[in-house]
mmCIF file of C-alpha atoms in Angstrom:
data_model
loop_
_atom_site.group_PDB
_atom_site.id
_atom_site.type_symbol
_atom_site.label_atom_id
_atom_site.label_comp_id
_atom_site.label_asym_id
_atom_site.label_seq_id
_atom_site.Cartn_x
_atom_site.Cartn_y
_atom_site.Cartn_z
ATOM 1 C CA MET A 85 0.084 -0.234 -0.017
ATOM 2 C CA ARG A 86 1.230 3.513 -0.711
ATOM 3 C CA PRO A 87 2.703 4.840 2.603
ATOM 4 C CA ALA A 88 1.077 8.418 2.308
ATOM 5 C CA HIS A 89 -1.565 9.121 5.060
ATOM 6 C CA ALA A 90 -3.063 11.619 7.363
ATOM 7 C CA VAL A 91 -3.358 11.000 11.122
ATOM 8 C CA ILE A 92 -6.335 12.699 12.751
ATOM 9 C CA ASP A 93 -5.862 13.132 16.532
ATOM 10 C CA LEU A 94 -9.456 13.209 18.203
ATOM 11 C CA ASP A 95 -7.815 14.004 21.356
ATOM 12 C CA ALA A 96 -6.434 17.102 19.985
ATOM 13 C CA LEU A 97 -9.541 18.096 18.342
ATOM 14 C CA ARG A 98 -11.605 17.658 21.618
ATOM 15 C CA HIS A 99 -8.791 19.671 23.371
ATOM 16 C CA ASN A 100 -8.979 22.487 20.996
ATOM 17 C CA TYR A 101 -12.991 22.648 21.103
ATOM 18 C CA ARG A 102 -12.664 22.941 24.991
ATOM 19 C CA LEU A 103 -10.435 26.078 24.608
ATOM 20 C CA ALA A 104 -12.443 27.473 22.279
ATOM 21 C CA ARG A 105 -15.648 26.992 24.513
ATOM 22 C CA GLN A 106 -13.742 28.323 27.497
ATOM 23 C CA LEU A 107 -12.534 31.440 25.603
ATOM 24 C CA GLY A 108 -16.105 32.339 24.167
ATOM 25 C CA GLY A 109 -17.865 32.055 27.691
ATOM 26 C CA GLY A 110 -20.989 30.707 26.310
ATOM 27 C CA LYS A 111 -21.982 28.012 23.808
ATOM 28 C CA ALA A 112 -19.617 26.985 20.913
ATOM 29 C CA LEU A 113 -20.772 25.740 17.464
ATOM 30 C CA ALA A 114 -18.016 23.419 15.842
ATOM 31 C CA ILE A 115 -17.588 24.168 12.459
ATOM 32 C CA VAL A 116 -17.140 21.053 10.240
ATOM 33 C CA LYS A 117 -18.043 22.373 6.716
ATOM 34 C CA ALA A 118 -15.743 21.238 3.705
ATOM 35 C CA ASP A 119 -15.603 17.730 5.276
ATOM 36 C CA ALA A 120 -14.220 19.233 8.510
ATOM 37 C CA TYR A 121 -11.453 21.052 6.797
ATOM 38 C CA GLY A 122 -10.261 18.154 5.186
ATOM 39 C CA HIS A 123 -10.328 16.194 8.597
ATOM 40 C CA GLY A 124 -13.518 14.043 8.011
ATOM 41 C CA ALA A 125 -16.670 15.566 8.992
ATOM 42 C CA VAL A 126 -18.624 12.662 10.215
ATOM 43 C CA ARG A 127 -15.813 11.317 12.395
ATOM 44 C CA CYS A 128 -14.855 14.808 13.908
ATOM 45 C CA ALA A 129 -18.672 15.396 14.503
ATOM 46 C CA GLN A 130 -18.712 11.899 16.259
ATOM 47 C CA ALA A 131 -15.943 12.686 18.541
ATOM 48 C CA LEU A 132 -17.466 15.973 19.656
ATOM 49 C CA ALA A 133 -21.002 14.698 19.885
ATOM 50 C CA ALA A 134 -20.759 14.218 23.668
ATOM 51 C CA GLU A 135 -20.084 17.724 24.398
ATOM 52 C CA ALA A 136 -20.363 20.299 21.145
ATOM 53 C CA ASP A 137 -23.199 22.651 21.481
ATOM 54 C CA GLY A 138 -24.061 22.384 17.742
ATOM 55 C CA PHE A 139 -22.203 21.887 14.838
ATOM 56 C CA GLY A 140 -21.901 24.486 11.500
ATOM 57 C CA VAL A 141 -21.952 23.486 7.794
ATOM 58 C CA ALA A 142 -21.996 25.312 4.526
ATOM 59 C CA CYS A 143 -25.071 23.525 3.175
ATOM 60 C CA ILE A 144 -27.941 20.983 3.392
ATOM 61 C CA GLU A 145 -26.048 18.233 1.719
ATOM 62 C CA GLU A 146 -23.548 18.474 4.699
ATOM 63 C CA ALA A 147 -25.948 18.373 7.319
ATOM 64 C CA LEU A 148 -27.820 15.501 6.059
ATOM 65 C CA GLU A 149 -24.475 13.345 6.122
ATOM 66 C CA LEU A 150 -24.348 14.324 9.664
ATOM 67 C CA ARG A 151 -27.991 13.318 10.638
ATOM 68 C CA GLN A 152 -27.590 10.110 8.785
ATOM 69 C CA ALA A 153 -24.537 9.411 10.767
ATOM 70 C CA GLY A 154 -26.423 9.742 14.236
ATOM 71 C CA ILE A 155 -25.496 13.462 15.069
ATOM 72 C CA SER A 156 -28.706 14.587 16.878
ATOM 73 C CA ALA A 157 -27.111 18.127 18.069
ATOM 74 C CA PRO A 158 -28.238 21.310 16.200
ATOM 75 C CA ILE A 159 -26.836 21.962 12.667
ATOM 76 C CA VAL A 160 -26.359 25.372 11.569
ATOM 77 C CA LEU A 161 -26.479 25.898 7.736
ATOM 78 C CA LEU A 162 -24.100 28.587 7.336
ATOM 79 C CA GLU A 163 -25.216 29.542 3.808
ATOM 80 C CA GLY A 164 -28.913 29.005 4.704
ATOM 81 C CA CYS A 165 -31.226 27.604 2.067
ATOM 82 C CA PHE A 166 -30.553 27.902 -1.740
ATOM 83 C CA GLU A 167 -33.950 26.965 -2.768
ATOM 84 C CA ALA A 168 -37.199 27.500 -1.036
ATOM 85 C CA ASP A 169 -38.143 23.783 -1.104
ATOM 86 C CA GLU A 170 -35.393 23.253 1.238
ATOM 87 C CA LEU A 171 -37.301 24.576 4.318
ATOM 88 C CA ALA A 172 -39.278 21.401 4.313
ATOM 89 C CA LEU A 173 -35.886 19.303 4.767
ATOM 90 C CA VAL A 174 -34.847 21.840 7.346
ATOM 91 C CA ALA A 175 -37.879 21.349 9.404
ATOM 92 C CA ALA A 176 -37.761 17.760 9.141
ATOM 93 C CA HIS A 177 -34.191 17.027 10.076
ATOM 94 C CA ASP A 178 -34.449 19.942 12.457
ATOM 95 C CA LEU A 179 -31.866 22.310 11.127
ATOM 96 C CA TRP A 180 -31.073 25.858 11.771
ATOM 97 C CA PRO A 181 -30.845 28.032 8.847
ATOM 98 C CA VAL A 182 -28.802 31.062 8.352
ATOM 99 C CA VAL A 183 -31.185 33.667 6.794
ATOM 100 C CA SER A 184 -28.660 36.511 5.230
ATOM 101 C CA THR A 185 -30.309 37.646 2.061
ATOM 102 C CA PRO A 186 -33.882 39.565 1.439
ATOM 103 C CA GLU A 187 -34.859 36.419 -0.793
ATOM 104 C CA GLN A 188 -34.242 34.159 1.938
ATOM 105 C CA VAL A 189 -36.313 36.270 4.525
ATOM 106 C CA GLN A 190 -39.241 36.376 1.796
ATOM 107 C CA ALA A 191 -38.953 32.412 1.322
ATOM 108 C CA LEU A 192 -39.327 32.022 5.302
ATOM 109 C CA CYS A 193 -42.369 34.422 5.138
ATOM 110 C CA GLU A 194 -44.042 32.364 2.342
ATOM 111 C CA TRP A 195 -43.427 28.975 3.747
ATOM 112 C CA ARG A 196 -46.144 27.179 5.462
ATOM 113 C CA GLY A 197 -44.697 24.343 7.130
ATOM 114 C CA GLU A 198 -45.930 23.224 10.714
ATOM 115 C CA ALA A 199 -42.601 23.227 12.481
ATOM 116 C CA ALA A 200 -41.195 26.345 14.199
ATOM 117 C CA LEU A 201 -37.704 27.062 13.070
ATOM 118 C CA THR A 202 -34.647 28.480 14.830
ATOM 119 C CA VAL A 203 -33.064 30.920 12.587
ATOM 120 C CA TRP A 204 -29.781 32.622 12.416
ATOM 121 C CA LEU A 205 -30.167 36.147 11.166
ATOM 122 C CA LYS A 206 -27.072 37.512 9.498
ATOM 123 C CA LEU A 207 -25.962 41.226 9.418
ATOM 124 C CA ASP A 208 -23.403 42.394 6.893
ATOM 125 C CA SER A 209 -21.303 44.452 9.642
ATOM 126 C CA GLY A 210 -18.728 45.328 6.958
ATOM 127 C CA MET A 211 -17.291 42.112 5.429
ATOM 128 C CA HIS A 212 -19.721 42.658 2.471
ATOM 129 C CA ARG A 213 -20.022 39.057 1.495
ATOM 130 C CA LEU A 214 -23.064 37.575 3.127
ATOM 131 C CA GLY A 215 -25.650 39.499 5.277
ATOM 132 C CA LEU A 216 -28.251 41.970 5.478
ATOM 133 C CA ASP A 217 -27.293 45.779 5.950
ATOM 134 C CA PRO A 218 -28.442 47.381 9.118
ATOM 135 C CA ALA A 219 -31.752 48.694 7.801
ATOM 136 C CA GLN A 220 -32.698 45.640 6.135
ATOM 137 C CA PHE A 221 -31.703 43.669 9.293
ATOM 138 C CA ARG A 222 -33.935 45.377 11.643
ATOM 139 C CA ALA A 223 -36.830 45.175 9.318
ATOM 140 C CA ALA A 224 -36.192 41.423 8.667
ATOM 141 C CA HIS A 225 -35.978 40.726 12.247
ATOM 142 C CA ALA A 226 -39.455 42.481 12.838
ATOM 143 C CA ARG A 227 -40.929 40.415 10.046
ATOM 144 C CA LEU A 228 -39.340 36.777 11.040
ATOM 145 C CA SER A 229 -40.211 37.609 14.918
ATOM 146 C CA ALA A 230 -43.858 37.858 14.055
ATOM 147 C CA LEU A 231 -43.942 34.657 12.103
ATOM 148 C CA PRO A 232 -45.380 31.618 13.752
ATOM 149 C CA GLN A 233 -43.001 29.462 11.669
ATOM 150 C CA VAL A 234 -39.942 30.862 13.504
ATOM 151 C CA SER A 235 -39.550 30.178 17.234
ATOM 152 C CA GLN A 236 -36.337 32.005 17.959
ATOM 153 C CA ILE A 237 -33.777 34.214 16.332
ATOM 154 C CA VAL A 238 -30.121 34.193 16.731
ATOM 155 C CA MET A 239 -28.365 37.333 15.353
ATOM 156 C CA MET A 240 -24.872 36.918 13.965
ATOM 157 C CA SER A 241 -22.316 38.617 11.941
ATOM 158 C CA HIS A 242 -18.535 37.818 10.682
ATOM 159 C CA PHE A 243 -15.213 39.455 11.063
ATOM 160 C CA ALA A 244 -13.062 40.216 7.878
ATOM 161 C CA ARG A 245 -9.861 40.924 9.699
ATOM 162 C CA ALA A 246 -9.944 39.592 13.109
ATOM 163 C CA ASP A 247 -6.697 37.890 12.137
ATOM 164 C CA GLU A 248 -5.012 41.150 11.894
ATOM 165 C CA LEU A 249 -4.519 42.048 15.474
ATOM 166 C CA ASP A 250 -3.581 45.759 14.582
ATOM 167 C CA SER A 251 -6.521 46.402 12.315
ATOM 168 C CA PRO A 252 -9.420 48.737 13.519
ATOM 169 C CA ARG A 253 -11.810 46.737 11.354
ATOM 170 C CA THR A 254 -12.785 44.036 14.031
ATOM 171 C CA ALA A 255 -13.880 47.178 16.466
ATOM 172 C CA GLU A 256 -15.701 49.085 13.670
ATOM 173 C CA GLN A 257 -17.924 45.898 12.911
ATOM 174 C CA LEU A 258 -18.522 45.321 16.440
ATOM 175 C CA ALA A 259 -19.665 48.809 16.539
ATOM 176 C CA VAL A 260 -22.032 48.670 13.730
ATOM 177 C CA PHE A 261 -23.420 45.143 15.214
ATOM 178 C CA ALA A 262 -24.159 46.562 18.534
ATOM 179 C CA ALA A 263 -25.993 49.500 17.005
ATOM 180 C CA ALA A 264 -28.008 47.338 14.493
ATOM 181 C CA THR A 265 -29.049 44.620 17.108
ATOM 182 C CA ALA A 266 -29.469 47.194 19.753
ATOM 183 C CA GLY A 267 -32.913 46.574 21.718
ATOM 184 C CA LEU A 268 -33.717 43.315 19.514
ATOM 185 C CA ALA A 269 -34.500 40.203 21.215
ATOM 186 C CA GLY A 270 -32.338 36.959 20.544
ATOM 187 C CA GLN A 271 -29.014 35.546 21.370
ATOM 188 C CA THR A 272 -25.939 36.580 19.245
ATOM 189 C CA SER A 273 -23.120 34.676 17.476
ATOM 190 C CA LEU A 274 -19.961 36.811 16.426
ATOM 191 C CA CYS A 275 -16.793 34.966 17.312
ATOM 192 C CA ASN A 276 -14.658 33.106 14.825
ATOM 193 C CA SER A 277 -11.545 31.379 15.455
ATOM 194 C CA PRO A 278 -9.214 34.571 15.599
ATOM 195 C CA ALA A 279 -11.877 36.516 17.376
ATOM 196 C CA LEU A 280 -11.892 34.208 20.227
ATOM 197 C CA LEU A 281 -8.114 33.738 20.308
ATOM 198 C CA GLY A 282 -7.016 37.611 19.879
ATOM 199 C CA TRP A 283 -9.967 39.829 20.660
ATOM 200 C CA PRO A 284 -11.040 38.975 24.376
ATOM 201 C CA GLU A 285 -13.219 42.304 24.355
ATOM 202 C CA VAL A 286 -15.454 40.503 21.506
ATOM 203 C CA ARG A 287 -17.856 38.046 22.823
ATOM 204 C CA SER A 288 -21.193 36.633 22.102
ATOM 205 C CA ASP A 289 -23.779 33.804 23.032
ATOM 206 C CA TRP A 290 -22.652 31.459 20.362
ATOM 207 C CA ALA A 291 -19.068 31.067 19.300
ATOM 208 C CA ARG A 292 -18.133 29.657 16.007
ATOM 209 C CA PRO A 293 -14.705 27.976 15.920
ATOM 210 C CA GLY A 294 -13.434 26.594 12.890
ATOM 211 C CA LEU A 295 -9.746 26.748 11.745
ATOM 212 C CA MET A 296 -8.842 26.688 15.577
ATOM 213 C CA LEU A 297 -10.543 23.414 16.117
ATOM 214 C CA TYR A 298 -8.068 21.521 13.919
ATOM 215 C CA GLY A 299 -5.079 23.096 15.804
ATOM 216 C CA ALA A 300 -4.056 25.656 12.868
ATOM 217 C CA ASP A 301 -3.262 29.295 14.204
ATOM 218 C CA PRO A 302 -4.985 32.044 12.488
ATOM 219 C CA PHE A 303 -1.795 34.419 13.161
ATOM 220 C CA ALA A 304 1.434 34.948 11.549
ATOM 221 C CA GLN A 305 2.788 35.179 14.905
ATOM 222 C CA ALA A 306 1.222 32.624 17.962
ATOM 223 C CA THR A 307 -0.033 34.614 20.681
ATOM 224 C CA ALA A 308 -0.137 33.284 24.444
ATOM 225 C CA THR A 309 -3.692 32.037 23.655
ATOM 226 C CA SER A 310 -3.237 30.474 20.114
ATOM 227 C CA ALA A 311 -0.136 28.894 21.624
ATOM 228 C CA GLY A 312 -2.388 26.408 23.549
ATOM 229 C CA LEU A 313 -3.817 24.710 20.324
ATOM 230 C CA ARG A 314 -2.870 20.997 19.271
ATOM 231 C CA PRO A 315 -2.507 20.147 15.943
ATOM 232 C CA VAL A 316 -5.041 17.589 14.843
ATOM 233 C CA MET A 317 -3.675 16.333 11.450
ATOM 234 C CA THR A 318 -0.240 14.979 10.813
ATOM 235 C CA LEU A 319 0.411 14.382 7.112
ATOM 236 C CA ARG A 320 2.973 11.390 6.742
ATOM 237 C CA SER A 321 4.682 9.244 4.213
ATOM 238 C CA LYS A 322 7.960 7.401 3.531
ATOM 239 C CA ILE A 323 11.021 7.631 1.667
ATOM 240 C CA ILE A 324 10.730 5.007 -1.466
ATOM 241 C CA ALA A 325 13.763 5.801 -3.259
ATOM 242 C CA VAL A 326 17.295 7.350 -2.649
ATOM 243 C CA ARG A 327 19.572 9.056 -5.333
ATOM 244 C CA GLU A 328 23.096 10.329 -5.525
ATOM 245 C CA LEU A 329 23.471 13.527 -7.363
ATOM 246 C CA ALA A 330 27.152 14.844 -8.330
ATOM 247 C CA ALA A 331 27.849 18.566 -8.094
ATOM 248 C CA GLY A 332 26.072 20.561 -10.872
ATOM 249 C CA GLU A 333 23.352 17.869 -11.581
ATOM 250 C CA PRO A 334 19.514 19.257 -11.778
ATOM 251 C CA LEU A 335 16.607 17.572 -10.044
ATOM 252 C CA GLY A 336 13.208 17.142 -11.016
ATOM 253 C CA TYR A 337 11.033 19.139 -13.262
ATOM 254 C CA GLY A 338 12.254 22.704 -14.505
ATOM 255 C CA ALA A 339 15.679 21.857 -12.828
ATOM 256 C CA ARG A 340 14.452 24.524 -9.979
ATOM 257 C CA PHE A 341 17.309 22.620 -7.803
ATOM 258 C CA VAL A 342 20.820 22.205 -8.886
ATOM 259 C CA ALA A 343 23.254 20.533 -6.694
ATOM 260 C CA GLN A 344 26.099 22.948 -5.592
ATOM 261 C CA ALA A 345 27.849 19.778 -3.979
ATOM 262 C CA PRO A 346 27.625 15.753 -3.917
ATOM 263 C CA THR A 347 23.708 15.735 -2.695
ATOM 264 C CA ARG A 348 21.873 12.540 -1.369
ATOM 265 C CA VAL A 349 18.256 12.514 -2.249
ATOM 266 C CA GLY A 350 14.956 10.817 -0.786
ATOM 267 C CA VAL A 351 12.154 10.576 -3.056
ATOM 268 C CA VAL A 352 8.816 10.608 -0.784
ATOM 269 C CA ALA A 353 5.451 9.256 -2.034
ATOM 270 C CA MET A 354 3.636 12.579 -1.740
ATOM 271 C CA GLY A 355 2.822 15.144 -4.111
ATOM 272 C CA TYR A 356 0.377 17.691 -5.258
ATOM 273 C CA ALA A 357 -2.342 15.229 -6.317
ATOM 274 C CA ASP A 358 -2.570 14.439 -2.524
ATOM 275 C CA GLY A 359 -2.823 18.106 -1.716
ATOM 276 C CA TYR A 360 0.819 18.955 -0.892
ATOM 277 C CA PRO A 361 1.537 22.122 -2.318
ATOM 278 C CA GLN A 362 2.842 22.249 -5.732
ATOM 279 C CA PHE A 363 4.966 25.183 -5.604
ATOM 280 C CA ALA A 364 6.541 24.769 -2.114
ATOM 281 C CA PRO A 365 10.121 26.058 -2.447
ATOM 282 C CA ASN A 366 13.351 24.622 -1.889
ATOM 283 C CA GLY A 367 13.803 24.715 1.906
ATOM 284 C CA THR A 368 10.475 24.113 2.982
ATOM 285 C CA PRO A 369 10.732 22.072 6.092
ATOM 286 C CA VAL A 370 10.067 18.442 6.343
ATOM 287 C CA LEU A 371 10.852 15.677 9.187
ATOM 288 C CA VAL A 372 12.728 12.645 8.309
ATOM 289 C CA ASP A 373 12.759 10.126 10.901
ATOM 290 C CA GLY A 374 12.128 12.826 13.575
ATOM 291 C CA VAL A 375 14.979 15.199 12.462
ATOM 292 C CA ARG A 376 14.401 18.497 10.459
ATOM 293 C CA GLY A 377 15.292 18.596 6.859
ATOM 294 C CA GLN A 378 14.223 20.164 3.724
ATOM 295 C CA LEU A 379 12.407 19.822 0.442
ATOM 296 C CA ILE A 380 14.446 20.178 -2.594
ATOM 297 C CA GLY A 381 13.110 20.421 -6.211
ATOM 298 C CA ARG A 382 9.849 20.923 -7.689
ATOM 299 C CA VAL A 383 6.837 18.774 -6.117
ATOM 300 C CA SER A 384 5.466 16.337 -8.729
ATOM 301 C CA MET A 385 1.821 14.928 -9.012
ATOM 302 C CA ASP A 386 2.867 11.789 -6.743
ATOM 303 C CA MET A 387 6.345 12.303 -5.311
ATOM 304 C CA LEU A 388 8.517 15.206 -3.696
ATOM 305 C CA THR A 389 12.198 15.354 -2.984
ATOM 306 C CA VAL A 390 14.179 16.072 0.233
ATOM 307 C CA ASP A 391 17.688 16.466 0.892
ATOM 308 C CA LEU A 392 19.281 13.746 2.927
ATOM 309 C CA THR A 393 22.979 14.656 2.751
ATOM 310 C CA SER A 394 22.820 15.875 6.587
ATOM 311 C CA HIS A 395 20.575 12.528 7.090
ATOM 312 C CA PRO A 396 22.880 9.735 6.918
ATOM 313 C CA GLN A 397 20.625 7.314 9.049
ATOM 314 C CA ALA A 398 17.885 7.839 6.666
ATOM 315 C CA GLY A 399 16.841 5.654 3.480
ATOM 316 C CA VAL A 400 14.262 3.641 2.306
ATOM 317 C CA GLY A 401 11.233 3.170 4.549
ATOM 318 C CA SER A 402 12.248 6.390 6.554
ATOM 319 C CA ALA A 403 9.086 8.167 7.613
ATOM 320 C CA VAL A 404 8.676 11.687 6.432
ATOM 321 C CA GLU A 405 6.444 14.057 8.336
ATOM 322 C CA LEU A 406 5.038 17.100 5.790
ATOM 323 C CA TRP A 407 3.044 18.845 8.557
ATOM 324 C CA GLY A 408 1.815 18.072 12.094
ATOM 325 C CA SER A 409 3.137 18.939 15.467
ATOM 326 C CA ASP A 410 6.764 19.628 14.510
ATOM 327 C CA ILE A 411 6.048 21.244 11.217
ATOM 328 C CA ARG A 412 3.443 23.434 11.850
ATOM 329 C CA LEU A 413 0.683 24.626 9.257
ATOM 330 C CA ALA A 414 1.337 28.174 10.460
ATOM 331 C CA GLU A 415 4.924 27.926 9.492
ATOM 332 C CA LEU A 416 4.474 26.068 6.363
ATOM 333 C CA ALA A 417 1.532 28.002 4.651
ATOM 334 C CA PRO A 418 3.049 31.589 3.980
ATOM 335 C CA LEU A 419 6.352 29.741 2.620
ATOM 336 C CA CYS A 420 3.910 28.077 0.004
ATOM 337 C CA ALA A 421 2.118 31.306 -0.582
ATOM 338 C CA THR A 422 -1.063 29.794 0.693
ATOM 339 C CA SER A 423 -3.030 29.381 4.117
ATOM 340 C CA ALA A 424 -3.481 27.041 6.921
ATOM 341 C CA TYR A 425 -7.249 26.942 5.954
ATOM 342 C CA ARG A 426 -6.446 25.489 2.405
ATOM 343 C CA LEU A 427 -3.768 23.092 3.115
ATOM 344 C CA PRO A 428 -5.970 20.078 4.937
ATOM 345 C CA CYS A 429 -8.831 20.913 2.871
ATOM 346 C CA GLY A 430 -6.816 19.897 -0.031
ATOM 347 C CA LEU A 431 -6.323 16.345 0.760
ATOM 348 C CA LYS A 432 -8.635 14.358 -1.504
ATOM 349 C CA ARG A 433 -6.852 11.077 -1.991
ATOM 350 C CA VAL A 434 -4.993 10.871 1.207
ATOM 351 C CA PRO A 435 -6.425 8.033 3.494
ATOM 352 C CA ARG A 436 -7.214 9.077 6.894
ATOM 353 C CA GLN A 437 -6.169 7.181 10.122
ATOM 354 C CA TYR A 438 -7.990 8.202 13.387
ATOM 355 C CA GLN A 439 -6.683 7.958 17.067
ATOM 356 C CA GLY A 440 -7.980 9.069 20.372
#
């Protein structure tokens, strides 16, 4: 069997959820959209089922997968319903839809289902993606509050720059939210991962930890709080061949690496088709048999190459860690001109192994 695999530490996942809930001071919605950021939504939700206050997914398809797996906790549809006829499924499976557009407000007003739904009403406080503007928001809150098919409303918004600790934008958005919701009945939900970890003055009834659940730090430099996160995924493979290059010899596609001296090269069963960054530069850190080393040459579809010159003990079968507890996503992502959000989400064909 090909040795590439991702190890998912469910104990670390639970640790990170508890940290998020502690920081938020209220309830916490575990965000498991996009297959739990590549970690496996069903297994992650099952690992958190005994303690999570609820789960967040992007769409109804993701929610139904969790319900079919036995998850009974509240599930929030973060993008709401795409079609009005989805409301029947929402009611049948006790899902909580986000309402963030005039069309979604109207669809709820026209729906004649017997169930009374919990609705999350989203304000655009300045991100300008989804959400109602402040004037629309208060009018929508009044309309929905009067409907027999709506049992309660949670008021929410989303921060655009909470991962920038020196940006005034988070405080500005908080002020917009406070003004728009003043005097309105209902719980609130504001805090995403960076707001929980870096903005203690920003709190709400429901937190929405996503990236931090999986142990990735949203900040360029770890804070005292984010340093408490535990990585959940370790991406591993093995060396499948060893080559000896003479000085002046090129390596791989495009001859991006040329040996300046005799160089011992390990070929690793991991490539960009597995989700590893195709353009990771020479010098990107890896761990070979527990010792730091570096990638050399361009990443291929199914393989990459590492420098074994200073690893005389390594050979065919040696273990290689691409990221995990020692090679953190926050360190790797900027080197590869990508984000810690994207890297684990890209693992499409790497089998997962669960522990804890």
